[in-house]
């Protein structure tokens, strides 16, 4: 009788912790920016990684990302007109790394192993944004996506 109860409790607990089908299909996201809105968003899905900036990035701005205390940047690039579009609510830039690209694997491994991601956007040598993102728990969040 007690074995049956333990088995039922274990099963119920596992079902409660498992992501629902709706959650499993949503990308794992991390966002950086001020409380009024995310200015740099990372969205990992089974097919790609999307890095999107809003209001802080525009053509000519430099986006840099590094993990923990590494001296080597995981990503550092000057955004181009092909990356950015202007709208009524400001500039939006989007970088997409497909699952087959080396950049996707590099980001995924670094975000899974790291503790802190540092995101910096610099425009014309004037800092627009610099923020640290905690990566603790991210590996668990992205596991169902990749």
PDB file of C-alpha atoms in Angstrom:
ATOM      1  CA  UNK A   1       0.000   0.000   0.000  1.00  0.00           C
ATOM      2  CA  UNK A   2       2.778   2.441   0.924  1.00  0.00           C
ATOM      3  CA  UNK A   3       4.686   1.571  -2.262  1.00  0.00           C
ATOM      4  CA  UNK A   4       1.605   2.426  -4.325  1.00  0.00           C
ATOM      5  CA  UNK A   5       1.259   5.754  -2.501  1.00  0.00           C
ATOM      6  CA  UNK A   6       4.940   6.620  -3.041  1.00  0.00           C
ATOM      7  CA  UNK A   7       4.725   5.710  -6.737  1.00  0.00           C
ATOM      8  CA  UNK A   8       1.566   7.846  -7.182  1.00  0.00           C
ATOM      9  CA  UNK A   9       3.150  10.797  -5.352  1.00  0.00           C
ATOM     10  CA  UNK A  10       6.315  10.516  -7.448  1.00  0.00           C
ATOM     11  CA  UNK A  11       4.300  10.403 -10.682  1.00  0.00           C
ATOM     12  CA  UNK A  12       2.166  13.408  -9.660  1.00  0.00           C
ATOM     13  CA  UNK A  13       5.296  15.396  -8.757  1.00  0.00           C
ATOM     14  CA  UNK A  14       6.982  14.565 -12.066  1.00  0.00           C
ATOM     15  CA  UNK A  15       3.897  15.637 -14.015  1.00  0.00           C
ATOM     16  CA  UNK A  16       3.718  18.928 -12.113  1.00  0.00           C
ATOM     17  CA  UNK A  17       7.365  19.730 -12.888  1.00  0.00           C
ATOM     18  CA  UNK A  18       7.266  18.691 -16.562  1.00  0.00           C
ATOM     19  CA  UNK A  19       6.625  21.544 -19.003  1.00  0.00           C
ATOM     20  CA  UNK A  20       3.214  21.610 -20.602  1.00  0.00           C
ATOM     21  CA  UNK A  21       3.069  21.196 -24.397  1.00  0.00           C
ATOM     22  CA  UNK A  22       2.475  24.951 -24.702  1.00  0.00           C
ATOM     23  CA  UNK A  23       5.522  25.784 -22.577  1.00  0.00           C
ATOM     24  CA  UNK A  24       7.721  23.307 -24.405  1.00  0.00           C
ATOM     25  CA  UNK A  25       7.018  24.946 -27.755  1.00  0.00           C
ATOM     26  CA  UNK A  26       7.875  28.465 -26.546  1.00  0.00           C
ATOM     27  CA  UNK A  27      11.456  29.697 -26.937  1.00  0.00           C
ATOM     28  CA  UNK A  28      13.628  30.179 -23.870  1.00  0.00           C
ATOM     29  CA  UNK A  29      14.188  33.907 -23.476  1.00  0.00           C
ATOM     30  CA  UNK A  30      16.548  36.193 -21.595  1.00  0.00           C
ATOM     31  CA  UNK A  31      16.105  39.954 -21.632  1.00  0.00           C
ATOM     32  CA  UNK A  32      18.327  42.885 -20.674  1.00  0.00           C
ATOM     33  CA  UNK A  33      17.338  46.507 -20.264  1.00  0.00           C
ATOM     34  CA  UNK A  34      15.649  48.922 -17.933  1.00  0.00           C
ATOM     35  CA  UNK A  35      12.361  48.128 -16.178  1.00  0.00           C
ATOM     36  CA  UNK A  36      10.323  49.970 -18.830  1.00  0.00           C
ATOM     37  CA  UNK A  37      11.229  47.349 -21.420  1.00  0.00           C
ATOM     38  CA  UNK A  38      13.765  44.839 -22.633  1.00  0.00           C
ATOM     39  CA  UNK A  39      16.336  46.453 -24.871  1.00  0.00           C
ATOM     40  CA  UNK A  40      18.269  43.318 -25.805  1.00  0.00           C
ATOM     41  CA  UNK A  41      16.439  39.989 -25.945  1.00  0.00           C
ATOM     42  CA  UNK A  42      17.886  36.521 -26.542  1.00  0.00           C
ATOM     43  CA  UNK A  43      15.403  33.948 -27.781  1.00  0.00           C
ATOM     44  CA  UNK A  44      16.587  30.322 -28.114  1.00  0.00           C
ATOM     45  CA  UNK A  45      14.261  27.947 -29.957  1.00  0.00           C
ATOM     46  CA  UNK A  46      14.728  24.533 -31.535  1.00  0.00           C
ATOM     47  CA  UNK A  47      15.401  26.137 -34.919  1.00  0.00           C
ATOM     48  CA  UNK A  48      17.369  29.321 -34.172  1.00  0.00           C
ATOM     49  CA  UNK A  49      18.700  31.973 -31.812  1.00  0.00           C
ATOM     50  CA  UNK A  50      17.404  35.502 -32.234  1.00  0.00           C
ATOM     51  CA  UNK A  51      19.106  38.491 -30.676  1.00  0.00           C
ATOM     52  CA  UNK A  52      16.916  41.576 -30.902  1.00  0.00           C
ATOM     53  CA  UNK A  53      17.635  45.111 -29.745  1.00  0.00           C
ATOM     54  CA  UNK A  54      15.054  47.821 -29.268  1.00  0.00           C
ATOM     55  CA  UNK A  55      15.903  51.512 -28.933  1.00  0.00           C
ATOM     56  CA  UNK A  56      19.550  50.954 -27.991  1.00  0.00           C
ATOM     57  CA  UNK A  57      20.856  49.528 -31.253  1.00  0.00           C
ATOM     58  CA  UNK A  58      21.059  51.218 -34.619  1.00  0.00           C
ATOM     59  CA  UNK A  59      23.396  51.018 -37.608  1.00  0.00           C
ATOM     60  CA  UNK A  60      26.893  51.830 -36.379  1.00  0.00           C
ATOM     61  CA  UNK A  61      26.278  50.755 -32.785  1.00  0.00           C
ATOM     62  CA  UNK A  62      28.518  48.023 -31.403  1.00  0.00           C
ATOM     63  CA  UNK A  63      26.889  45.053 -29.660  1.00  0.00           C
ATOM     64  CA  UNK A  64      29.215  43.070 -27.381  1.00  0.00           C
ATOM     65  CA  UNK A  65      28.438  39.977 -25.327  1.00  0.00           C
ATOM     66  CA  UNK A  66      30.792  38.052 -23.054  1.00  0.00           C
ATOM     67  CA  UNK A  67      30.366  35.442 -20.355  1.00  0.00           C
ATOM     68  CA  UNK A  68      31.579  35.621 -16.747  1.00  0.00           C
ATOM     69  CA  UNK A  69      35.096  37.088 -16.433  1.00  0.00           C
ATOM     70  CA  UNK A  70      36.285  36.048 -19.873  1.00  0.00           C
ATOM     71  CA  UNK A  71      38.553  38.495 -21.663  1.00  0.00           C
ATOM     72  CA  UNK A  72      37.408  37.061 -24.990  1.00  0.00           C
ATOM     73  CA  UNK A  73      34.096  38.327 -26.332  1.00  0.00           C
ATOM     74  CA  UNK A  74      31.526  35.701 -27.243  1.00  0.00           C
ATOM     75  CA  UNK A  75      30.143  38.168 -29.762  1.00  0.00           C
ATOM     76  CA  UNK A  76      31.223  41.660 -30.769  1.00  0.00           C
ATOM     77  CA  UNK A  77      29.973  43.306 -33.914  1.00  0.00           C
ATOM     78  CA  UNK A  78      29.029  46.663 -35.324  1.00  0.00           C
ATOM     79  CA  UNK A  79      25.388  46.582 -36.392  1.00  0.00           C
ATOM     80  CA  UNK A  80      24.634  47.372 -40.036  1.00  0.00           C
ATOM     81  CA  UNK A  81      21.662  48.784 -41.923  1.00  0.00           C
ATOM     82  CA  UNK A  82      20.806  45.198 -42.914  1.00  0.00           C
ATOM     83  CA  UNK A  83      20.476  44.303 -39.203  1.00  0.00           C
ATOM     84  CA  UNK A  84      18.379  47.309 -38.165  1.00  0.00           C
ATOM     85  CA  UNK A  85      15.043  48.824 -39.142  1.00  0.00           C
ATOM     86  CA  UNK A  86      13.481  52.077 -37.972  1.00  0.00           C
ATOM     87  CA  UNK A  87       9.850  52.407 -36.930  1.00  0.00           C
ATOM     88  CA  UNK A  88       7.596  54.716 -34.964  1.00  0.00           C
ATOM     89  CA  UNK A  89       8.914  53.321 -31.692  1.00  0.00           C
ATOM     90  CA  UNK A  90      12.623  53.619 -32.555  1.00  0.00           C
ATOM     91  CA  UNK A  91      15.280  51.391 -34.016  1.00  0.00           C
ATOM     92  CA  UNK A  92      15.014  47.595 -33.869  1.00  0.00           C
ATOM     93  CA  UNK A  93      17.912  45.361 -34.793  1.00  0.00           C
ATOM     94  CA  UNK A  94      17.735  41.589 -35.266  1.00  0.00           C
ATOM     95  CA  UNK A  95      20.485  39.005 -35.613  1.00  0.00           C
ATOM     96  CA  UNK A  96      19.487  35.405 -36.354  1.00  0.00           C
ATOM     97  CA  UNK A  97      21.714  32.347 -35.921  1.00  0.00           C
ATOM     98  CA  UNK A  98      20.229  29.167 -37.374  1.00  0.00           C
ATOM     99  CA  UNK A  99      20.664  25.933 -35.465  1.00  0.00           C
ATOM    100  CA  UNK A 100      23.189  24.736 -38.074  1.00  0.00           C
ATOM    101  CA  UNK A 101      25.425  27.799 -37.724  1.00  0.00           C
ATOM    102  CA  UNK A 102      28.509  27.727 -35.472  1.00  0.00           C
ATOM    103  CA  UNK A 103      27.256  30.844 -33.675  1.00  0.00           C
ATOM    104  CA  UNK A 104      24.178  29.031 -32.357  1.00  0.00           C
ATOM    105  CA  UNK A 105      26.253  26.239 -30.787  1.00  0.00           C
ATOM    106  CA  UNK A 106      28.750  28.723 -29.363  1.00  0.00           C
ATOM    107  CA  UNK A 107      26.044  30.826 -27.692  1.00  0.00           C
ATOM    108  CA  UNK A 108      24.148  27.799 -26.410  1.00  0.00           C
ATOM    109  CA  UNK A 109      27.227  26.208 -24.816  1.00  0.00           C
ATOM    110  CA  UNK A 110      28.367  29.496 -23.271  1.00  0.00           C
ATOM    111  CA  UNK A 111      24.930  30.343 -21.882  1.00  0.00           C
ATOM    112  CA  UNK A 112      24.532  26.843 -20.428  1.00  0.00           C
ATOM    113  CA  UNK A 113      27.955  26.832 -18.713  1.00  0.00           C
ATOM    114  CA  UNK A 114      28.211  30.460 -17.673  1.00  0.00           C
ATOM    115  CA  UNK A 115      26.878  32.194 -14.604  1.00  0.00           C
ATOM    116  CA  UNK A 116      26.618  35.757 -15.934  1.00  0.00           C
ATOM    117  CA  UNK A 117      26.250  37.194 -19.418  1.00  0.00           C
ATOM    118  CA  UNK A 118      27.448  40.752 -19.921  1.00  0.00           C
ATOM    119  CA  UNK A 119      25.612  42.712 -22.622  1.00  0.00           C
ATOM    120  CA  UNK A 120      26.912  46.050 -23.828  1.00  0.00           C
ATOM    121  CA  UNK A 121      25.696  48.382 -26.578  1.00  0.00           C
ATOM    122  CA  UNK A 122      27.958  51.276 -27.499  1.00  0.00           C
ATOM    123  CA  UNK A 123      27.107  53.931 -30.063  1.00  0.00           C
ATOM    124  CA  UNK A 124      29.740  56.389 -31.309  1.00  0.00           C
ATOM    125  CA  UNK A 125      31.919  55.732 -28.240  1.00  0.00           C
ATOM    126  CA  UNK A 126      29.001  56.664 -25.948  1.00  0.00           C
ATOM    127  CA  UNK A 127      27.686  53.848 -23.779  1.00  0.00           C
ATOM    128  CA  UNK A 128      23.989  53.303 -24.303  1.00  0.00           C
ATOM    129  CA  UNK A 129      23.558  50.171 -22.249  1.00  0.00           C
ATOM    130  CA  UNK A 130      25.606  47.834 -20.120  1.00  0.00           C
ATOM    131  CA  UNK A 131      23.920  45.126 -18.096  1.00  0.00           C
ATOM    132  CA  UNK A 132      24.647  41.753 -16.532  1.00  0.00           C
ATOM    133  CA  UNK A 133      22.210  38.855 -16.902  1.00  0.00           C
ATOM    134  CA  UNK A 134      22.147  35.909 -14.541  1.00  0.00           C
ATOM    135  CA  UNK A 135      22.372  32.614 -16.420  1.00  0.00           C
ATOM    136  CA  UNK A 136      21.605  30.492 -13.362  1.00  0.00           C
ATOM    137  CA  UNK A 137      18.757  28.157 -14.254  1.00  0.00           C
ATOM    138  CA  UNK A 138      19.042  28.925 -17.961  1.00  0.00           C
ATOM    139  CA  UNK A 139      20.293  25.426 -18.861  1.00  0.00           C
ATOM    140  CA  UNK A 140      17.141  23.930 -17.386  1.00  0.00           C
ATOM    141  CA  UNK A 141      14.981  26.481 -19.210  1.00  0.00           C
ATOM    142  CA  UNK A 142      16.540  25.818 -22.618  1.00  0.00           C
ATOM    143  CA  UNK A 143      16.859  22.029 -22.281  1.00  0.00           C
ATOM    144  CA  UNK A 144      13.377  21.373 -23.662  1.00  0.00           C
ATOM    145  CA  UNK A 145      14.008  23.669 -26.632  1.00  0.00           C
ATOM    146  CA  UNK A 146      17.215  22.244 -28.041  1.00  0.00           C
TER     147      UNK A 146
END
